[in-house]
Coordinates of C-alpha atoms in Angstrom, one line a residue:
X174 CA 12.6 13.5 16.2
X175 CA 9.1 12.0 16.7
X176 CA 8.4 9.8 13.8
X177 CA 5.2 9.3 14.8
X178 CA 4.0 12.2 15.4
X179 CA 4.9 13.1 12.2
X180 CA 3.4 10.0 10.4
X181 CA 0.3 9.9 12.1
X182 CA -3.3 11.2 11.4
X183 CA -4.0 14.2 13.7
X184 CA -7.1 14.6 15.3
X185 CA -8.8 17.2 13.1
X186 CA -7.6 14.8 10.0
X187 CA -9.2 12.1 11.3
X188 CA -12.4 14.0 11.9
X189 CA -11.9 15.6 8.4
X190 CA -11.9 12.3 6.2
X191 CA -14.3 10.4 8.5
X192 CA -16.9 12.5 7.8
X193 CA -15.9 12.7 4.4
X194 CA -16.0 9.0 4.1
X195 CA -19.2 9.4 6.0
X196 CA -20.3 11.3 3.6
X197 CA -19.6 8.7 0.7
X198 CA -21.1 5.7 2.5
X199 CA -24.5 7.7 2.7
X200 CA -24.3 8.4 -0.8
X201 CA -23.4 5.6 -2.3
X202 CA -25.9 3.0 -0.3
X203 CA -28.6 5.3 -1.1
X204 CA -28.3 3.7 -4.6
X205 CA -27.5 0.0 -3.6
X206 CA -29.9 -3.1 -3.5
X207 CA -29.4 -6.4 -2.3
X208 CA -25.8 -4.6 -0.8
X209 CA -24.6 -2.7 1.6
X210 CA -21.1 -0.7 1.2
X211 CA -18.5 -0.6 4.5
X212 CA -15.1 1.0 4.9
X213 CA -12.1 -1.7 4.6
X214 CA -8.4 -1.3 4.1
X215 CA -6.1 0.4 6.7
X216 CA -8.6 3.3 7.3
X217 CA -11.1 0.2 8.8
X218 CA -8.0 -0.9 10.7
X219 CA -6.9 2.5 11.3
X220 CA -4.2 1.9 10.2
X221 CA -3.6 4.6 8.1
X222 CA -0.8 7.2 7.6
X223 CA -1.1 11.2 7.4
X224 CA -2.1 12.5 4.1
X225 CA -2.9 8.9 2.9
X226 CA -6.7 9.4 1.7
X227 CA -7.1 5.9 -0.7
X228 CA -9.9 4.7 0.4
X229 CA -10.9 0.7 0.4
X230 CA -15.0 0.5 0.1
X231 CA -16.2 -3.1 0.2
X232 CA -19.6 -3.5 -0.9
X233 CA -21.1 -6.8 0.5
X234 CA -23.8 -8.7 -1.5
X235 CA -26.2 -11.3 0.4
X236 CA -24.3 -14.5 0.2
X237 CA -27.6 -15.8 -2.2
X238 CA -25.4 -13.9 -5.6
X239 CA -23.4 -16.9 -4.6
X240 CA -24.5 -18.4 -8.1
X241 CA -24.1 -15.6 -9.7
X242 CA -20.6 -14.2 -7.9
X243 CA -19.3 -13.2 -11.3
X244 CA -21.8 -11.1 -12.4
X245 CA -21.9 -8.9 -9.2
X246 CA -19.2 -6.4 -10.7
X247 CA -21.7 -5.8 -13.6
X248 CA -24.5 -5.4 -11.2
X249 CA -22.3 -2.9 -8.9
X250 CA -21.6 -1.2 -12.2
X251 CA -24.9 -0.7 -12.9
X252 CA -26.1 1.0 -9.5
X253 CA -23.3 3.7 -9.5
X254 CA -25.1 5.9 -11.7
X255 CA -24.4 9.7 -10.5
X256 CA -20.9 8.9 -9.7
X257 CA -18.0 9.1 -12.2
X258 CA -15.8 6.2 -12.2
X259 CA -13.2 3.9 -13.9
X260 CA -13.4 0.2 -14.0
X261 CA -10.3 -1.8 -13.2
X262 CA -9.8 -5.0 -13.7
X263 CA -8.8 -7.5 -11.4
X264 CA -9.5 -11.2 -10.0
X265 CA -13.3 -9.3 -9.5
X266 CA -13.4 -6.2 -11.9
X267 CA -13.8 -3.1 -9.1
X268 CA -14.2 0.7 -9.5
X269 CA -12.0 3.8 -8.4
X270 CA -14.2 6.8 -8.0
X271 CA -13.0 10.6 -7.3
X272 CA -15.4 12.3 -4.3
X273 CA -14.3 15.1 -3.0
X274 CA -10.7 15.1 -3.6
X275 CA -10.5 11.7 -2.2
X276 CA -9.3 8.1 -4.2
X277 CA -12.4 6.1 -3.3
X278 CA -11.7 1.7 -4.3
X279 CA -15.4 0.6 -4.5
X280 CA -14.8 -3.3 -4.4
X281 CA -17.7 -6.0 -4.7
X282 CA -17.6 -8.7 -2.4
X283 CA -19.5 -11.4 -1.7
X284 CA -21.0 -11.0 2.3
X285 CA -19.1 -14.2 3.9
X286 CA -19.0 -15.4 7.8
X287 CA -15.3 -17.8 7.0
X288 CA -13.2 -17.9 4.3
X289 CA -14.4 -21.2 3.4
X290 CA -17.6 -19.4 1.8
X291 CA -15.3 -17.2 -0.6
X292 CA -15.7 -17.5 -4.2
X293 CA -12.8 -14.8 -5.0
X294 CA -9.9 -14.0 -3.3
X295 CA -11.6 -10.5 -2.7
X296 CA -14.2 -11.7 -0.6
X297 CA -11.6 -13.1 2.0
X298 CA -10.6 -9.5 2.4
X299 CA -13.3 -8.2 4.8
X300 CA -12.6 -10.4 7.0
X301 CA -8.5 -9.7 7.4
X302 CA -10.2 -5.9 8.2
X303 CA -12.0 -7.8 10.8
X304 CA -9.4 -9.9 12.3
X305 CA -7.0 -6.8 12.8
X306 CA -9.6 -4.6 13.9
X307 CA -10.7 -6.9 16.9
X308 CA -6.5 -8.1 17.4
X309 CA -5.4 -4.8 17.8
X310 CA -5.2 -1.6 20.2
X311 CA -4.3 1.9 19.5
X312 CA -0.6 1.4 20.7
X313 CA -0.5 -1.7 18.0
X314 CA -2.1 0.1 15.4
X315 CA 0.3 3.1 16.0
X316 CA 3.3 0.1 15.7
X317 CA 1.6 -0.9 12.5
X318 CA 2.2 2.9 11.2
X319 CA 5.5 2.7 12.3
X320 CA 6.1 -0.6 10.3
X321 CA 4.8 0.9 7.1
X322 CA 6.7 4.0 7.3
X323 CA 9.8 1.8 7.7
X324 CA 9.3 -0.5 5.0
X325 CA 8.1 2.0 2.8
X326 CA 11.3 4.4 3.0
X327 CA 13.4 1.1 2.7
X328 CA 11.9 -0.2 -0.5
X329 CA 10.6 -3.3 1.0
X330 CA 6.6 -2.1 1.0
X331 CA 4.2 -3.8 -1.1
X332 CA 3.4 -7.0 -2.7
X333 CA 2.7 -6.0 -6.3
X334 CA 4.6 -8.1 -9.1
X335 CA 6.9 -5.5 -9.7
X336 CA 8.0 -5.2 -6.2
X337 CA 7.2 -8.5 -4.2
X338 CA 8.0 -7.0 -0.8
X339 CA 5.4 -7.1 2.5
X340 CA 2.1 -6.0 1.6
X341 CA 0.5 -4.0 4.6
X342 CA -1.8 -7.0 5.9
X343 CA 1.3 -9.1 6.1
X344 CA 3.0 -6.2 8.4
X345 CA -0.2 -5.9 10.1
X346 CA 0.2 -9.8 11.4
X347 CA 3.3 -9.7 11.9
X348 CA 3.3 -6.5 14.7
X349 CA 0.2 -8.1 16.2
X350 CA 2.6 -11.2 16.8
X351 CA 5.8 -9.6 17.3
X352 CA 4.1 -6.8 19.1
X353 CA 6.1 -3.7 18.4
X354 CA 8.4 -3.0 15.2
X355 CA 11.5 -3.3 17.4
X356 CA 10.7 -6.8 18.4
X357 CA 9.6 -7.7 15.3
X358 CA 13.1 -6.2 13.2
X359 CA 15.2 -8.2 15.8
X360 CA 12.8 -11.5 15.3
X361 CA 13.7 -10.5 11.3
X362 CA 17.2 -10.0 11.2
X363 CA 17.8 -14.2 12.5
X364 CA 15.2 -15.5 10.1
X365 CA 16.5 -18.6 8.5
X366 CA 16.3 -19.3 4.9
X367 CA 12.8 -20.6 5.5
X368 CA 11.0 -18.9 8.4
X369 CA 7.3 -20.0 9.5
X370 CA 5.3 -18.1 11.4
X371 CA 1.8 -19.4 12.1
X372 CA 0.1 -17.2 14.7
X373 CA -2.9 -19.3 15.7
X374 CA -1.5 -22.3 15.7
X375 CA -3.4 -24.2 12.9
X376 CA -0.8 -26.8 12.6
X377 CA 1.2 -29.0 15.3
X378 CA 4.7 -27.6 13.9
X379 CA 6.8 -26.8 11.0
X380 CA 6.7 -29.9 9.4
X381 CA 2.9 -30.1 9.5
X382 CA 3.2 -26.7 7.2
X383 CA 5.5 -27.6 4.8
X384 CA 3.2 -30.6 4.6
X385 CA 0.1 -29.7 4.5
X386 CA 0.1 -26.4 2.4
X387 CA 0.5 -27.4 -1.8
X388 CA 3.6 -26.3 -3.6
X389 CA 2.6 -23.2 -4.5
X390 CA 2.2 -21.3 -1.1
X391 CA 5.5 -22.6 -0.1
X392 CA 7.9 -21.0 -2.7
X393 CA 8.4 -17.9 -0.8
X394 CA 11.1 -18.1 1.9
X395 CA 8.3 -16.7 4.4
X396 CA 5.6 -18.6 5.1
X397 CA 2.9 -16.4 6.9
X398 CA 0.0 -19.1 8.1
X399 CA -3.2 -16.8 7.4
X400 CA -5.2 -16.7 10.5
X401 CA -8.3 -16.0 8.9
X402 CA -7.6 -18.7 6.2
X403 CA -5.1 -21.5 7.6
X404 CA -4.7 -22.8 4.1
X405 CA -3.3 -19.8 3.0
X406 CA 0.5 -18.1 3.1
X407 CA -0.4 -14.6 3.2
X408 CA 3.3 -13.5 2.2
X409 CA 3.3 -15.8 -0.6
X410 CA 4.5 -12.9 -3.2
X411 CA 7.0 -12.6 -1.1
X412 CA 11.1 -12.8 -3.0
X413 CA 14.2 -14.0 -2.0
X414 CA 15.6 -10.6 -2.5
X415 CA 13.3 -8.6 -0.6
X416 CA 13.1 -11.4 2.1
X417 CA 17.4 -10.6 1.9
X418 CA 16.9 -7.1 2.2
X419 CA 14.6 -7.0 5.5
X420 CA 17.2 -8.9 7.2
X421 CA 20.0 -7.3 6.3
X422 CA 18.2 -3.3 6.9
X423 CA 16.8 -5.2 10.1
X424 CA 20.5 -6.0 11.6
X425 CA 21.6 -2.7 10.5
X426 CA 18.7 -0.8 12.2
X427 CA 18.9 -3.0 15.7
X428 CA 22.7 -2.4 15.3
X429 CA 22.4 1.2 15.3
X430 CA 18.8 2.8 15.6
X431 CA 18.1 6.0 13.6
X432 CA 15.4 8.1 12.0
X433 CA 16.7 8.1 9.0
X434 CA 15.1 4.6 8.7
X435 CA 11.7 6.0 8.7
X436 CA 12.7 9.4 6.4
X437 CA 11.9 9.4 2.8
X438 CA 14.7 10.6 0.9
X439 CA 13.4 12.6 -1.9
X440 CA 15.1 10.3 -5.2
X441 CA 17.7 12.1 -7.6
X442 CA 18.5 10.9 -10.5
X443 CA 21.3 13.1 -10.7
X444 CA 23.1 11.4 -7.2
X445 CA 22.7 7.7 -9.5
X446 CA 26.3 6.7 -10.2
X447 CA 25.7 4.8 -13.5
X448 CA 26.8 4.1 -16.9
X449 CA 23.5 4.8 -18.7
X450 CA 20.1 6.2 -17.4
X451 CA 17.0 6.1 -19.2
X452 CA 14.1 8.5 -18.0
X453 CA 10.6 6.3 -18.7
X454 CA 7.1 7.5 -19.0
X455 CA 4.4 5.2 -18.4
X456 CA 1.5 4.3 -20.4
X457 CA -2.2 5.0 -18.4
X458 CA -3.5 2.6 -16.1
X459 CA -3.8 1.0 -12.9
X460 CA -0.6 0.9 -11.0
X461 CA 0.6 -2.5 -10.4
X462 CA 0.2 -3.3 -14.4
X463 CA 2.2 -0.5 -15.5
X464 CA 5.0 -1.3 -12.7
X465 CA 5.1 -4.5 -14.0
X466 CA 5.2 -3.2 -17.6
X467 CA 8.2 -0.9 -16.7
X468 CA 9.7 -3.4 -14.7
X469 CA 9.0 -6.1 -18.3
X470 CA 10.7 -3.2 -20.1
X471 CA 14.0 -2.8 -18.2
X472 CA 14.6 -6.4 -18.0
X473 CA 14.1 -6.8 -21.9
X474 CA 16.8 -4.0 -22.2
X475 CA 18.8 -5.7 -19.7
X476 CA 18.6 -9.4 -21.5
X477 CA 19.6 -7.7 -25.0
X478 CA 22.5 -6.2 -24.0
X479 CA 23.6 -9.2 -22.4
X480 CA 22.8 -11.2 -25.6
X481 CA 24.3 -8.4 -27.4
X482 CA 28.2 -9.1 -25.6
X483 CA 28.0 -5.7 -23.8
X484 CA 26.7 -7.8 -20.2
X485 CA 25.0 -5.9 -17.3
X486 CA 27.2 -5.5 -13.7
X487 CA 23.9 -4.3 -12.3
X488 CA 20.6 -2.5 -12.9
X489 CA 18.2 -1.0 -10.9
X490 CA 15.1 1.6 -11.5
X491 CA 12.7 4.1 -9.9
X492 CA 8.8 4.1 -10.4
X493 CA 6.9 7.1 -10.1
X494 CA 5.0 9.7 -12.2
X495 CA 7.9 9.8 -14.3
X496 CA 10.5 6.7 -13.8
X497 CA 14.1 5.8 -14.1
X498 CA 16.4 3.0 -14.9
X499 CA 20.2 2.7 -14.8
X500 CA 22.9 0.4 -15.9
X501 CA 26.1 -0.1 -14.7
X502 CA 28.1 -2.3 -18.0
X503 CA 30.6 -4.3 -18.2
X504 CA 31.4 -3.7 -22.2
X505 CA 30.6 -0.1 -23.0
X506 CA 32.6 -0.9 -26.6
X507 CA 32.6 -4.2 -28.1
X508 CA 35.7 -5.3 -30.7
X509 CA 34.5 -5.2 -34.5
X510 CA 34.3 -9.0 -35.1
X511 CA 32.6 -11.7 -32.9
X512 CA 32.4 -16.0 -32.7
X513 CA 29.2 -16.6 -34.3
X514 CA 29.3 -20.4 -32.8
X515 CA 27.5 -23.3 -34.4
X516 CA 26.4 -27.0 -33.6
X517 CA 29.2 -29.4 -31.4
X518 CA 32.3 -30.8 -33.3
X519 CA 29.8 -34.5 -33.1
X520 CA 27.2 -33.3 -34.9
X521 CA 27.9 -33.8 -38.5
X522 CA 24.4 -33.3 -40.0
X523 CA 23.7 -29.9 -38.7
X524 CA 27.3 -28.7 -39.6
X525 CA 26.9 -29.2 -42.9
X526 CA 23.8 -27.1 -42.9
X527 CA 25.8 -24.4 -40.9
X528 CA 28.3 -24.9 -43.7
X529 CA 25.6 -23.6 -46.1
X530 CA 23.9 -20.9 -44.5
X531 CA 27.4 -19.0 -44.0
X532 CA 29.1 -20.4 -47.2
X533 CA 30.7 -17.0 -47.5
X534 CA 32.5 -17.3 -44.0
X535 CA 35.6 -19.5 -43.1
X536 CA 34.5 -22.6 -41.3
X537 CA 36.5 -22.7 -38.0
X538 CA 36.3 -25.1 -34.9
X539 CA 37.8 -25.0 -31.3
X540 CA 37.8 -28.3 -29.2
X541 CA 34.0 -28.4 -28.8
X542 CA 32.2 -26.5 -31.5
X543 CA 32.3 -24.8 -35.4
X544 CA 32.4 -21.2 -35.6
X545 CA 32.5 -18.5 -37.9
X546 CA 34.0 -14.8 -37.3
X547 CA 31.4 -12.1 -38.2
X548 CA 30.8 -8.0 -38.2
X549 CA 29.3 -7.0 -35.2
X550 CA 26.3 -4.9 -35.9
X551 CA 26.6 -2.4 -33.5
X552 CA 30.2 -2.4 -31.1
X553 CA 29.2 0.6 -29.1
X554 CA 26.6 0.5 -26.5
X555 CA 24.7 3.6 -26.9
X556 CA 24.2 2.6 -30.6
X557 CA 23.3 -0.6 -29.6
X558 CA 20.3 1.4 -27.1
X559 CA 19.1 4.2 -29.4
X560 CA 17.9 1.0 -31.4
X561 CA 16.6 -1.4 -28.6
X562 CA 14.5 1.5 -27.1
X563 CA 12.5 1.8 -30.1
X564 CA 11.8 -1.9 -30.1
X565 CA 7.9 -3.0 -30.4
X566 CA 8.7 -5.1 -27.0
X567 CA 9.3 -1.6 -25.6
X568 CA 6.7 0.4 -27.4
X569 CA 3.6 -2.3 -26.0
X570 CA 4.9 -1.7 -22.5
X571 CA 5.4 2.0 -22.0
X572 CA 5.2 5.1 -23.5
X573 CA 8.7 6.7 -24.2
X574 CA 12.1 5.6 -22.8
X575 CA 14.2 8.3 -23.3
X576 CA 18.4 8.2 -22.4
X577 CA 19.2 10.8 -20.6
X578 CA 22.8 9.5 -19.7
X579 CA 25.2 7.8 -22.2
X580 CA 28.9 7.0 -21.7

């Protein structure tokens, strides 16, 4: 099987949406002044897969809104008139407009020559376009494609909160240094705990890194030395367990190569060996905030029934249009009384107001602490859930949670 050949844009598809996207750049700076829109993203990279038709449009304002960087969202705002859009917000609010059947990302950016001239983290982002544009060739590019396909079907693509895998800029540096997936997946499975990668040399050696770059960017257990920005660790989002996961899907692949590494496996719920399964449905909005709402909303339900005595084995969850979650539980039924434990043996003050608050209960101690034995609200788990779903926690963060599995 050619993956490939079956990830790639063909010819006429390229054609298609370039003239498309032709089509939108005309239109849209027609109505611009003191700006001037350009294609960015992986379609300026070309770095795009088939059927992928999001489209990043930076528009650049002359450097001289430098004093007034803030207000250039408001100003693009007002020079879209005759398009139909929705404002999102981010570090620079930014617009997603609907042309002709294709996801256009119309983000305002300051026109900058080095990243020393950015005022937002947005304005650095022309230039990454740049640097892999002129740092790559059609065979890296296709490598690139390769790399997405396979970190996408292995649930290690993107650096939103919710996920904290490899965004596609930090795959796009690391082919152009590795030079081809397969070098770069052997390179990955021998990472050490802390790998450093700085491609253009910016610093004398790893030491000089971990030195010169603040606490902050050096958290993640890759550190990915920006070349357009050497104070920057552009896989900073980057988490232990995804880090975990490259290596170990890394050894596996070099082990044994296979296409079913790059072969999306459509997800069943019903193939989910689990105790419970909730089927969640996701308030409106831009992406990343209601993955990290759903994401907020499972681990609530995790913590409580851990609090709760019935403690989570394991837990994992699916996001799409409509999303999943399942628990595996230790405790599916809980005994009718439990050790409702108060202050240590030592601390006579506060014992003597746990004496009064459960004046009604026998007093009892082990070797550290006083204790009382209460009624358990709820001993069986799905009980325990039918409430916790309805929780205002829940409710702020997503739409409807409903169980669709109970043991």
């Amino acid at each position: 099987m050619d993956i490939l050949q079956d990830i790639k844009p063909t010819k006429q598809e390229q054609i298609k949406l370039t003239q498309e996207v032709n089509s939108f750049l005309k239109r849209l700076n027609s109505k611009l002044k003191g700006a001037k829109a350009i294609t960015g993203g992986s379609f300026a990279k070309n770095t795009w897969l088939r059927g992928n038709y999001d489209i990043d449009i930076f528009v650049k304002f002359n450097y001289k809104y430098k004093d007034k960087s803030d207000e250039i969202s408001n100003l693009l705002q007002k020079q879209l008139k005759g398009f139909r859009f929705t404002k999102l917000h981010g570090s620079r609010d930014y617009f997603q407009i609907e042309y002709n059947k294709i996801t256009f990302e119309v983000i305002p950016v300051l026109e900058i020559k080095n990243a020393k001239q950015a005022l937002n983290v947005t304005d650095v982002s022309q230039l990454h376009a740049l640097y892999v544009k002129n740092n790559t060739n059609e065979k890296l590019q296709d490598e690139i494609r390769l790399a997405k396909q396979f970190f996408h079907v292995n649930n290690l693509y993107g650096a939103e909160s919710y996920i904290k895998g490899f965004s596609g800029y930090v795959l796009e540096l690391l082919i152009i240094h590795y030079k081809s997936l397969n070098n770069f997946l052997k390179a990955a499975s021998k990472w050490k705990e802390k790998e450093i990668i700085d491609i253009k040399h910016y610093y004398k050696d790893k030491n000089d890194v971990l030195f010169s770059l603040n606490e902050a960017k050096k958290q993640s257990p890759l550190i990915l030395i920006d070349p357009v920005q050497k104070d920057r660790n552009a896989s900073a989002s980057l988490s232990e367990e995804k880090y975990d996961l490259l290596k170990k899907v890394a050894n596996s692949y070099i082990k044994k190569p296979s296409s079913s590494y790059f072969i999306e496996k459509k997800f069943d719920i019903e193939q989910i060996k689990a105790d419970l399964k909730l089927e969640i449905t996701p308030l409106k909005g831009k992406q990343d905030i209601i993955g990290a709402k759903i994401l907020k909303s499972i681990e609530y339900i995790k913590n409580k029934l851990d609090e709760e005595g019935f403690i989570v084995n394991n837990f994992n969850w699916h996001f799409d249009k409509k999303s999943f979650a399942w628990f595996n539980i230790k405790n599916l039924n809980l005994p009718k009384e439990v050790k409702h434990y108060g202050p240590f043996l030592k601390d006579d003050k506060n014992i003597i107001n746990f004496k009064k608050k459960w004046k009604k209960y026998k007093l009892q101690k082990d070797n550290k602490r006083v204790f009382v034995i209460i009624k358990r609200k709820y001993t069986k788990v799905n009980d325990y859930l039918k409430v916790l779903i309805k929780d205002k926690y829940i409710k702020e963060r997503v739409k409807i949670i409903k169980i669709i599995q109970n043991v």
